[in-house]
C-alpha cells in the first residue's frame, strides 16, 4: 500500500507502522489478469478487514469527498461544512462490512470532481472522527445513502450474492449526514485519502466487450476495500 494520509505528521508515523495489509493489484492486472484470481484476492482482502469490523474498536467516522481546491482550503482554514457518508450503529457483522464498502465508494465522485474531464487534479476523501464524549456519533441521521454500483458477479458465492443483493435497497445502506465542523476540526480531522494515489482505479479499461465490464466491477470492489482500509489506518487502527 502506498504512502498516504496528509494529517498530523506525528500521527502518520504511528499509522505507517500499523498498516492494514491488503492486496492492491496493479492496473495491468485489472485490465488483463485472470478474473477468477482477482476475485479470490478480493476475498482474501475481505478476510483481512472482517476481523477489524467484528472487533468494532474503531470510532464512528465520516468520509467526505472534495476537489483539490476545496481540500486545500479546508486544511488551511481548519473548518468545514461537509456532507459525509457515516453510520450510527456498529453491529460488527459481515453485512456491515459490505455496507461500509458502499459508504467508501460514495465520496469518490466528489473527490474526483472535474478531474474526470481532465480540468484539474483529483482531490481526496477526508476522514473525520465523529465520536462524541459518550462514544456515539455526534452527527444526526439525515438519510440513507443511495445504492452504489456494486453489481453481483457469476463468480460470487451464494452468501456473497445475498450480501451484494441487499446493497441495492436504500433501507439496507448506511447514512449520509451534513455537519459544520469548526471548533473541533483539528481534533476530528484524521487526514485524507489522496485520489492521486489511487489513479490505477480511474484509468480506462480498454476492453469493450462484456469481460471489460466485469473487470470494471471487480476493480471497483477493490477500490472500496482500499478506501475502507486507508480510512481505518488514518483512524489509527490495525488488523
mmCIF file of C-alpha atoms in Angstrom, residues 4 26 45 52 77 93 100-101 135 137-138 141 151 156 164 173 179 194 206 233 239:
data_model
loop_
_atom_site.group_PDB
_atom_site.id
_atom_site.type_symbol
_atom_site.label_atom_id
_atom_site.label_comp_id
_atom_site.label_asym_id
_atom_site.label_seq_id
_atom_site.Cartn_x
_atom_site.Cartn_y
_atom_site.Cartn_z
ATOM 1 C CA UNK A 4 -0.887 8.462 2.184
ATOM 2 C CA UNK A 26 -1.713 -3.077 -10.422
ATOM 3 C CA UNK A 45 -8.786 -8.749 1.481
ATOM 4 C CA UNK A 52 -11.399 -5.488 12.371
ATOM 5 C CA UNK A 77 -8.860 27.378 7.302
ATOM 6 C CA UNK A 93 -21.399 -8.210 11.270
ATOM 7 C CA UNK A 100 -19.013 0.134 4.530
ATOM 8 C CA UNK A 101 -17.857 -0.749 1.012
ATOM 9 C CA UNK A 135 -18.564 7.272 22.228
ATOM 10 C CA UNK A 137 -21.786 9.559 16.578
ATOM 11 C CA UNK A 138 -22.381 13.241 17.325
ATOM 12 C CA UNK A 141 -29.171 10.796 10.780
ATOM 13 C CA UNK A 151 -23.272 -5.445 -9.013
ATOM 14 C CA UNK A 156 -19.800 -14.807 -6.249
ATOM 15 C CA UNK A 164 -24.496 -7.771 -2.532
ATOM 16 C CA UNK A 173 -27.417 1.006 3.452
ATOM 17 C CA UNK A 179 -22.189 18.864 9.656
ATOM 18 C CA UNK A 194 -5.393 11.311 -1.943
ATOM 19 C CA UNK A 206 -9.670 -0.758 -22.806
ATOM 20 C CA UNK A 233 -5.456 3.286 9.150
ATOM 21 C CA UNK A 239 -5.716 -5.614 11.708
#
